[in-house]
Amino acid sequence: MLRVAKSATGRLAATYLGIIMLMSIGFSVMFYNTSSHQLGRQLPPDSYFNTSPDGLPGGFGSRRQNVNEFLQARIDEGRSALLIRLVWLNILALIGGGVVSYYLARRTLEPIEEAMDAQTRFVSDASHELRTPITALQATNEVALRKPKLSIAEAKDLLQYNVEEAVKLKLLSDGLLGLLKQEHDAPQTTTVSLQDIIGEAMNRVVQYAVKKGITINDEVPNVEVLGNKQTLAQVVTILLDNAVKYSHPKGTIYLEGNTKGKYAYLNVRDEGVGIKASDIPHIFERFYRADSSRSKENKEGYGLGLSIAHKIIEQHNGEISVQSTIEHGSTFILKLPLAPTARS
Ligand code: ADP
């Protein structure tokens, strides 16, 4: 990768330098030709020698050769001095142009390299995450195959395990696709009410919340924001899903909202396990999962939800932040631009 980047920089710099030198040499040749022609015109015409200063013909005739030789020598001297200066100018252009070309090539290629780096990191992170469940699946099935006999119950257990792992892999691939989609597609924005967004997200998590005996308290005023209903509902779903996942059974989740200036604020507050201060700066990173989430049971996930939410909110010119205390719960805060009609 580094070698490819270096050779690309080298080639682009060489192209820039080629253009600079072509212009510099072209300009020098033109300048030399014009100046040399002008110098050549310093030689007096023949008629000059046929006329004396007082206007009588033949006055300087005898000195004609000497004057001509003298002037020709001065002209040749001038030409070679000009040539030397132009050669030096081109040498300087070569050195200065080399430095400038390299700098310009680096600046041109930097954003492309960053995008390539991000892509490579994404592919390597994704492969790493995919490897773990696939390896577990392979190992479990190989052990079962090596057994001389497999009872119906054992076979059913194995199939059950395979289905669960397939579901997890689907979850992961959905997450990866979701992330890619957010990187490429900017959502269409319209005026959309916060309550509609919340309603959509609630429908998706209600069963999960009921299963854990969790109550969701919706106290959000019905304000209108500028956004895309589907993707914003996806963000609230991610936050609610996490709030349920990291809440203690029978807990309560609070949805609160207000407006300030040109923005609406939506808080998703839980009283669950909380997040360690050292984890907070990283939770919006792709694949990041706090250790506490990895180790506890029923805390499935791949650390993709919050990075997807972050991307979506960024595309809405909003902000997402979190306040959390370990063992006391977390509050995720969404800041979204109010619809023009809702601005006071
Ligand atoms: P996932 O939940 O799939 O692991 P996310 O990207 O949604 O991935 O979250 C990243 C990490 O942030 C989680 O692993 C968890 O450690 C932490 N986290 C997110 N939401 C909460 C929450 N409401 N309470 C406690 N921890 C949370």
CSV table of C-alpha atoms and ligand atoms in Angstrom, one decimal:
chain,number,residue,atom,x,y,z
A,1,MET,CA,0.0,0.0,0.0
A,2,LEU,CA,2.8,2.4,1.1
A,3,ARG,CA,4.8,1.4,-2.0
A,4,VAL,CA,1.8,2.0,-4.3
A,5,ALA,CA,1.2,5.4,-2.7
A,6,LYS,CA,4.9,6.3,-3.0
A,7,SER,CA,5.1,5.3,-6.7
A,8,ALA,CA,1.8,7.2,-7.4
A,9,THR,CA,3.2,10.3,-5.7
A,10,GLY,CA,6.4,9.9,-7.7
A,11,ARG,CA,4.6,9.6,-11.0
A,12,LEU,CA,2.3,12.5,-10.4
A,13,ALA,CA,5.2,14.7,-9.2
A,14,ALA,CA,7.1,13.8,-12.4
A,15,THR,CA,4.1,14.8,-14.5
A,16,TYR,CA,3.8,18.1,-12.7
A,17,LEU,CA,7.5,18.7,-13.0
A,18,GLY,CA,7.3,17.8,-16.7
A,19,ILE,CA,4.6,20.4,-17.3
A,20,ILE,CA,6.6,23.1,-15.3
A,21,MET,CA,9.8,22.3,-17.3
A,22,LEU,CA,8.0,22.3,-20.6
A,23,MET,CA,6.7,25.7,-19.9
A,24,SER,CA,10.0,27.0,-18.5
A,25,ILE,CA,12.0,25.7,-21.4
A,26,GLY,CA,9.4,26.9,-24.0
A,27,PHE,CA,9.4,30.3,-22.4
A,28,SER,CA,13.3,30.4,-22.3
A,29,VAL,CA,13.6,29.4,-26.0
A,30,MET,CA,11.1,32.1,-27.0
A,31,PHE,CA,12.8,34.7,-24.8
A,32,TYR,CA,16.2,33.8,-26.2
A,33,ASN,CA,15.1,33.9,-29.8
A,34,THR,CA,13.4,37.3,-29.4
A,35,SER,CA,16.2,38.8,-27.4
A,36,SER,CA,18.8,37.4,-29.7
A,37,HIS,CA,17.0,38.9,-32.7
A,38,GLN,CA,16.8,42.3,-30.9
A,39,LEU,CA,20.6,42.2,-30.2
A,40,GLY,CA,21.3,41.4,-33.8
A,41,ARG,CA,19.5,44.6,-34.8
A,42,GLN,CA,22.3,46.6,-33.0
A,43,LEU,CA,24.5,46.2,-36.1
A,44,PRO,CA,24.2,49.4,-38.1
A,45,PRO,CA,22.8,49.1,-41.7
A,46,ASP,CA,25.3,49.5,-44.6
A,47,SER,CA,23.8,52.9,-45.5
A,48,TYR,CA,25.1,54.2,-42.0
A,49,PHE,CA,28.7,53.8,-43.2
A,50,ASN,CA,28.1,55.5,-46.4
A,51,THR,CA,27.2,58.8,-44.7
A,52,SER,CA,29.4,61.1,-42.6
A,53,PRO,CA,28.1,62.8,-39.5
A,54,ASP,CA,27.7,66.1,-41.5
A,55,GLY,CA,25.6,64.2,-44.0
A,56,LEU,CA,28.3,63.8,-46.7
A,57,PRO,CA,28.6,60.3,-48.1
A,58,GLY,CA,31.7,58.0,-47.4
A,59,GLY,CA,32.6,59.5,-43.9
A,60,PHE,CA,32.9,56.2,-41.9
A,61,GLY,CA,33.6,53.8,-44.8
A,62,SER,CA,37.2,53.1,-43.6
A,63,ARG,CA,36.1,52.1,-40.0
A,64,ARG,CA,33.2,50.0,-41.1
A,65,GLN,CA,34.9,46.6,-40.5
A,66,ASN,CA,36.3,47.5,-37.1
A,67,VAL,CA,32.9,48.8,-35.8
A,68,ASN,CA,31.1,45.7,-37.2
A,69,GLU,CA,33.6,43.3,-35.5
A,70,PHE,CA,33.3,45.2,-32.2
A,71,LEU,CA,29.6,45.2,-32.2
A,72,GLN,CA,29.3,41.6,-33.3
A,73,ALA,CA,31.6,40.6,-30.4
A,74,ARG,CA,29.4,42.5,-27.9
A,75,ILE,CA,26.3,40.9,-29.4
A,76,ASP,CA,27.8,37.4,-29.1
A,77,GLU,CA,28.9,38.2,-25.5
A,78,GLY,CA,25.3,39.3,-24.7
A,79,ARG,CA,23.8,36.2,-26.3
A,80,SER,CA,26.1,33.8,-24.4
A,81,ALA,CA,25.4,35.7,-21.1
A,82,LEU,CA,21.7,35.5,-21.8
A,83,LEU,CA,22.0,31.8,-22.6
A,84,ILE,CA,23.9,31.1,-19.3
A,85,ARG,CA,21.3,33.0,-17.3
A,86,LEU,CA,18.5,31.1,-19.0
A,87,VAL,CA,20.2,27.8,-18.3
A,88,TRP,CA,20.6,28.7,-14.7
A,89,LEU,CA,17.0,29.8,-14.5
A,90,ASN,CA,15.9,26.4,-15.9
A,91,ILE,CA,18.2,24.6,-13.4
A,92,LEU,CA,16.5,26.6,-10.6
A,93,ALA,CA,13.1,25.8,-12.1
A,94,LEU,CA,14.0,22.1,-12.1
A,95,ILE,CA,15.0,22.2,-8.4
A,96,GLY,CA,12.2,24.5,-7.2
A,97,GLY,CA,9.7,22.8,-9.5
A,98,GLY,CA,10.7,19.4,-8.2
A,99,VAL,CA,10.0,20.5,-4.6
A,100,VAL,CA,6.7,22.2,-5.6
A,101,SER,CA,5.6,19.2,-7.7
A,102,TYR,CA,6.2,16.8,-4.9
A,103,TYR,CA,4.3,19.0,-2.5
A,104,LEU,CA,1.4,19.3,-4.9
A,105,ALA,CA,1.4,15.6,-5.7
A,106,ARG,CA,1.2,14.8,-1.9
A,107,ARG,CA,-1.7,17.2,-1.5
A,108,THR,CA,-3.5,15.8,-4.5
A,109,LEU,CA,-3.1,12.2,-3.4
A,110,GLU,CA,-3.7,12.7,0.4
A,111,PRO,CA,-7.5,12.5,0.3
A,112,ILE,CA,-7.4,9.5,-2.1
A,113,GLU,CA,-5.0,7.7,0.2
A,114,GLU,CA,-7.1,8.5,3.2
A,115,ALA,CA,-10.2,7.0,1.5
A,116,MET,CA,-8.1,3.9,0.4
A,117,ASP,CA,-6.8,3.5,4.0
A,118,ALA,CA,-10.4,3.7,5.4
A,119,GLN,CA,-11.5,1.1,2.9
A,120,THR,CA,-8.7,-1.2,3.8
A,121,ARG,CA,-9.3,-0.8,7.5
A,122,PHE,CA,-13.0,-1.5,6.9
A,123,VAL,CA,-12.3,-4.7,5.0
A,124,SER,CA,-9.8,-5.9,7.5
A,125,ASP,CA,-12.0,-5.1,10.5
A,126,ALA,CA,-15.0,-6.8,8.8
A,127,SER,CA,-13.0,-9.9,8.0
A,128,HIS,CA,-11.7,-10.0,11.5
A,129,GLU,CA,-15.2,-9.8,13.0
A,130,LEU,CA,-16.5,-12.4,10.5
A,131,ARG,CA,-13.7,-14.8,11.2
A,132,THR,CA,-14.6,-15.4,14.9
A,133,PRO,CA,-18.2,-16.8,14.3
A,134,ILE,CA,-17.2,-18.7,11.2
A,135,THR,CA,-14.3,-20.4,13.0
A,136,ALA,CA,-16.6,-21.3,15.9
A,137,LEU,CA,-19.1,-22.7,13.5
A,138,GLN,CA,-16.5,-24.7,11.6
A,139,ALA,CA,-15.0,-26.1,14.8
A,140,THR,CA,-18.3,-27.2,16.3
A,141,ASN,CA,-19.4,-28.9,13.1
A,142,GLU,CA,-16.1,-30.7,12.7
A,143,VAL,CA,-16.2,-32.0,16.2
A,144,ALA,CA,-19.8,-33.3,15.6
A,145,LEU,CA,-18.7,-34.9,12.3
A,146,ARG,CA,-15.8,-36.7,13.9
A,147,LYS,CA,-18.2,-38.5,16.3
A,148,PRO,CA,-18.9,-42.0,15.1
A,149,LYS,CA,-22.6,-41.7,16.1
A,150,LEU,CA,-24.8,-38.6,16.5
A,151,SER,CA,-28.0,-38.9,18.4
A,152,ILE,CA,-31.1,-37.1,17.2
A,153,ALA,CA,-31.0,-34.8,20.2
A,154,GLU,CA,-27.3,-34.0,19.5
A,155,ALA,CA,-28.0,-33.4,15.9
A,156,LYS,CA,-30.9,-31.1,16.8
A,157,ASP,CA,-28.6,-29.2,19.2
A,158,LEU,CA,-26.1,-28.8,16.5
A,159,LEU,CA,-28.7,-27.5,14.0
A,160,GLN,CA,-30.0,-25.1,16.6
A,161,TYR,CA,-26.5,-23.8,17.2
A,162,ASN,CA,-25.9,-23.4,13.5
A,163,VAL,CA,-29.2,-21.4,13.1
A,164,GLU,CA,-28.2,-19.1,16.0
A,165,GLU,CA,-24.8,-18.5,14.5
A,166,ALA,CA,-26.3,-17.9,11.1
A,167,VAL,CA,-28.6,-15.3,12.7
A,168,LYS,CA,-25.6,-13.6,14.3
A,169,LEU,CA,-23.8,-13.6,11.0
A,170,LYS,CA,-26.8,-12.0,9.3
A,171,LEU,CA,-26.9,-9.4,12.0
A,172,LEU,CA,-23.2,-8.6,11.3
A,173,SER,CA,-23.6,-8.5,7.5
A,174,ASP,CA,-26.7,-6.3,7.9
A,175,GLY,CA,-24.7,-4.0,10.1
A,176,LEU,CA,-21.8,-3.8,7.7
A,177,LEU,CA,-24.1,-3.1,4.8
A,178,GLY,CA,-25.9,-0.4,6.9
A,179,LEU,CA,-22.5,1.2,7.5
A,180,LEU,CA,-21.5,1.2,3.9
A,181,LYS,CA,-24.9,2.5,2.9
A,182,GLN,CA,-24.5,5.5,5.2
A,183,GLU,CA,-21.1,6.2,3.8
A,184,HIS,CA,-22.4,6.4,0.3
A,185,ASP,CA,-26.0,7.7,0.3
A,186,ALA,CA,-27.0,11.1,1.7
A,187,PRO,CA,-30.6,10.8,2.9
A,188,GLN,CA,-33.4,12.9,1.5
A,189,THR,CA,-34.6,15.3,4.2
A,190,THR,CA,-38.1,16.6,4.8
A,191,THR,CA,-40.0,18.0,7.7
A,192,VAL,CA,-40.7,15.1,10.0
A,193,SER,CA,-42.2,15.0,13.5
A,194,LEU,CA,-40.2,13.6,16.4
A,195,GLN,CA,-43.2,11.6,17.5
A,196,ASP,CA,-43.4,9.8,14.1
A,197,ILE,CA,-39.8,8.9,14.3
A,198,ILE,CA,-40.1,7.6,17.9
A,199,GLY,CA,-43.3,5.7,17.0
A,200,GLU,CA,-41.5,3.9,14.2
A,201,ALA,CA,-38.6,3.0,16.5
A,202,MET,CA,-40.9,1.9,19.3
A,203,ASN,CA,-42.7,-0.6,17.1
A,204,ARG,CA,-39.3,-2.2,16.3
A,205,VAL,CA,-38.1,-2.6,19.9
A,206,VAL,CA,-41.4,-3.0,21.9
A,207,GLN,CA,-41.3,-6.8,21.8
A,208,TYR,CA,-37.7,-6.9,23.1
A,209,ALA,CA,-38.6,-4.5,25.8
A,210,VAL,CA,-41.7,-6.4,26.9
A,211,LYS,CA,-39.6,-9.6,27.0
A,212,LYS,CA,-37.3,-8.0,29.5
A,213,GLY,CA,-40.1,-6.4,31.4
A,214,ILE,CA,-38.9,-2.9,30.6
A,215,THR,CA,-41.1,0.2,30.4
A,216,ILE,CA,-40.5,3.0,27.9
A,217,ASN,CA,-41.7,6.4,29.1
A,218,ASP,CA,-42.2,8.8,26.2
A,219,GLU,CA,-42.2,12.4,27.3
A,220,VAL,CA,-41.1,14.0,24.1
A,221,PRO,CA,-43.0,17.1,22.8
A,222,ASN,CA,-44.2,16.8,19.3
A,223,VAL,CA,-41.7,19.0,17.5
A,224,GLU,CA,-40.8,18.9,13.8
A,225,VAL,CA,-37.2,18.4,12.7
A,226,LEU,CA,-35.5,18.5,9.3
A,227,GLY,CA,-34.5,15.0,8.4
A,228,ASN,CA,-35.1,11.6,6.9
A,229,LYS,CA,-37.8,9.7,8.7
A,230,GLN,CA,-36.4,6.2,7.9
A,231,THR,CA,-32.8,6.8,8.9
A,232,LEU,CA,-33.7,8.9,12.0
A,233,ALA,CA,-36.0,6.1,13.1
A,234,GLN,CA,-33.0,3.7,12.6
A,235,VAL,CA,-31.0,5.9,14.9
A,236,VAL,CA,-33.7,6.0,17.6
A,237,THR,CA,-34.1,2.2,17.2
A,238,ILE,CA,-30.4,1.7,17.8
A,239,LEU,CA,-30.4,3.8,20.9
A,240,LEU,CA,-33.6,2.2,22.3
A,241,ASP,CA,-32.3,-1.3,21.4
A,242,ASN,CA,-29.1,-0.5,23.3
A,243,ALA,CA,-31.0,1.0,26.2
A,244,VAL,CA,-33.1,-2.2,26.5
A,245,LYS,CA,-30.0,-4.4,26.1
A,246,TYR,CA,-27.9,-2.6,28.7
A,247,SER,CA,-30.8,-2.0,31.2
A,248,HIS,CA,-31.5,-4.3,34.1
A,249,PRO,CA,-34.7,-6.4,33.7
A,250,LYS,CA,-37.8,-4.5,34.7
A,251,GLY,CA,-36.1,-1.2,34.4
A,252,THR,CA,-37.4,2.0,32.8
A,253,ILE,CA,-36.2,3.9,29.8
A,254,TYR,CA,-37.1,7.6,29.4
A,255,LEU,CA,-37.5,9.5,26.2
A,256,GLU,CA,-37.2,13.2,26.8
A,257,GLY,CA,-37.0,16.2,24.5
A,258,ASN,CA,-36.8,20.0,24.2
A,259,THR,CA,-35.8,22.7,21.8
A,260,LYS,CA,-33.2,25.4,22.0
A,261,GLY,CA,-32.5,27.9,19.3
A,262,LYS,CA,-32.5,26.2,15.9
A,263,TYR,CA,-32.2,22.7,17.3
A,264,ALA,CA,-34.3,20.0,18.8
A,265,TYR,CA,-32.9,17.7,21.5
A,266,LEU,CA,-33.9,14.1,22.1
A,267,ASN,CA,-32.6,12.2,25.1
A,268,VAL,CA,-32.7,8.4,25.4
A,269,ARG,CA,-32.0,7.8,29.1
A,270,ASP,CA,-31.7,4.4,30.8
A,271,GLU,CA,-30.8,3.3,34.3
A,272,GLY,CA,-28.8,0.3,33.2
A,273,VAL,CA,-25.1,-0.8,33.5
A,274,GLY,CA,-23.6,2.5,32.3
A,275,ILE,CA,-20.4,3.0,30.4
A,276,LYS,CA,-16.9,3.4,31.8
A,277,ALA,CA,-15.4,6.8,31.4
A,278,SER,CA,-12.5,5.3,29.5
A,279,ASP,CA,-14.9,3.6,27.0
A,280,ILE,CA,-17.0,6.7,26.3
A,281,PRO,CA,-14.6,8.3,23.7
A,282,HIS,CA,-14.6,5.1,21.7
A,283,ILE,CA,-18.2,3.8,21.6
A,284,PHE,CA,-19.0,5.6,18.3
A,285,GLU,CA,-16.1,3.8,16.6
A,286,ARG,CA,-16.7,0.9,14.3
A,287,PHE,CA,-16.7,-2.5,16.0
A,288,TYR,CA,-15.9,-1.0,19.4
A,289,ARG,CA,-17.6,-2.8,22.3
A,290,ALA,CA,-16.8,-2.1,25.9
A,291,ASP,CA,-15.5,-5.1,27.7
A,292,SER,CA,-18.5,-5.2,30.1
A,293,SER,CA,-20.7,-5.7,27.0
A,294,ARG,CA,-18.7,-8.5,25.6
A,295,SER,CA,-18.5,-10.5,28.7
A,296,LYS,CA,-22.1,-10.4,29.8
A,297,GLU,CA,-24.7,-12.8,28.5
A,298,ASN,CA,-27.5,-11.7,26.1
A,299,LYS,CA,-25.5,-8.7,25.1
A,300,GLU,CA,-25.2,-9.6,21.5
A,301,GLY,CA,-23.9,-7.2,19.0
A,302,TYR,CA,-20.9,-6.2,16.9
A,303,GLY,CA,-20.3,-2.7,18.0
A,304,LEU,CA,-21.7,-1.3,14.7
A,305,GLY,CA,-25.0,0.3,15.9
A,306,LEU,CA,-23.6,3.5,17.4
A,307,SER,CA,-21.2,4.1,14.5
A,308,ILE,CA,-24.1,3.8,12.1
A,309,ALA,CA,-26.1,6.2,14.3
A,310,HIS,CA,-23.2,8.6,14.4
A,311,LYS,CA,-22.9,8.6,10.6
A,312,ILE,CA,-26.6,9.2,10.1
A,313,ILE,CA,-26.7,12.1,12.6
A,314,GLU,CA,-23.6,13.6,11.0
A,315,GLN,CA,-25.4,13.5,7.6
A,316,HIS,CA,-28.3,15.4,9.2
A,317,ASN,CA,-25.9,18.2,10.4
A,318,GLY,CA,-26.7,17.1,13.9
A,319,GLU,CA,-24.8,15.8,16.9
A,320,ILE,CA,-24.9,12.7,19.0
A,321,SER,CA,-23.3,12.6,22.5
A,322,VAL,CA,-23.5,10.6,25.6
A,323,GLN,CA,-23.4,11.1,29.4
A,324,SER,CA,-23.0,8.0,31.5
A,325,THR,CA,-22.1,6.8,34.9
A,326,ILE,CA,-21.2,3.2,35.5
A,327,GLU,CA,-23.9,1.2,37.2
A,328,HIS,CA,-26.2,4.3,37.1
A,329,GLY,CA,-27.2,4.4,33.5
A,330,SER,CA,-26.6,6.3,30.3
A,331,THR,CA,-28.2,9.2,28.4
A,332,PHE,CA,-27.7,9.5,24.7
A,333,ILE,CA,-28.5,13.0,23.4
A,334,LEU,CA,-29.5,13.7,19.8
A,335,LYS,CA,-29.2,17.2,18.5
A,336,LEU,CA,-31.2,17.8,15.3
A,337,PRO,CA,-31.9,20.9,13.2
A,338,LEU,CA,-35.5,22.0,13.7
A,339,ALA,CA,-37.7,22.3,10.7
A,340,PRO,CA,-37.9,26.0,9.5
A,341,THR,CA,-41.6,26.2,10.6
A,342,ALA,CA,-40.7,25.0,14.1
A,343,ARG,CA,-38.0,27.6,14.7
A,344,SER,CA,-38.9,30.4,17.2
B,1,ADP,P1,-23.3,-3.1,20.3
B,1,ADP,O1,-24.4,-2.7,21.2
B,1,ADP,O2,-23.8,-4.0,19.2
B,1,ADP,O3,-22.2,-3.7,21.0
B,1,ADP,P2,-23.1,-0.3,19.6
B,1,ADP,O4,-22.2,0.3,18.6
B,1,ADP,O5,-24.5,-0.1,19.6
B,1,ADP,O6,-22.7,-1.9,19.5
B,1,ADP,O7,-22.5,0.1,21.1
B,1,ADP,C1,-21.1,0.1,21.3
B,1,ADP,C2,-20.9,-0.1,22.8
B,1,ADP,O8,-21.3,1.0,23.5
B,1,ADP,C3,-21.6,-1.3,23.3
B,1,ADP,O9,-20.9,-2.5,23.1
B,1,ADP,C4,-21.7,-0.9,24.8
B,1,ADP,O10,-20.5,-1.2,25.4
B,1,ADP,C5,-21.8,0.6,24.8
B,1,ADP,N1,-23.2,1.0,24.9
B,1,ADP,C6,-24.0,1.5,24.0
B,1,ADP,N2,-25.2,1.9,24.5
B,1,ADP,C7,-25.2,1.6,25.8
B,1,ADP,C8,-26.1,1.8,26.9
B,1,ADP,N3,-27.3,2.3,26.7
B,1,ADP,N4,-25.7,1.5,28.1
B,1,ADP,C9,-24.4,1.0,28.3
B,1,ADP,N5,-23.5,0.8,27.3
B,1,ADP,C10,-23.9,1.1,26.1
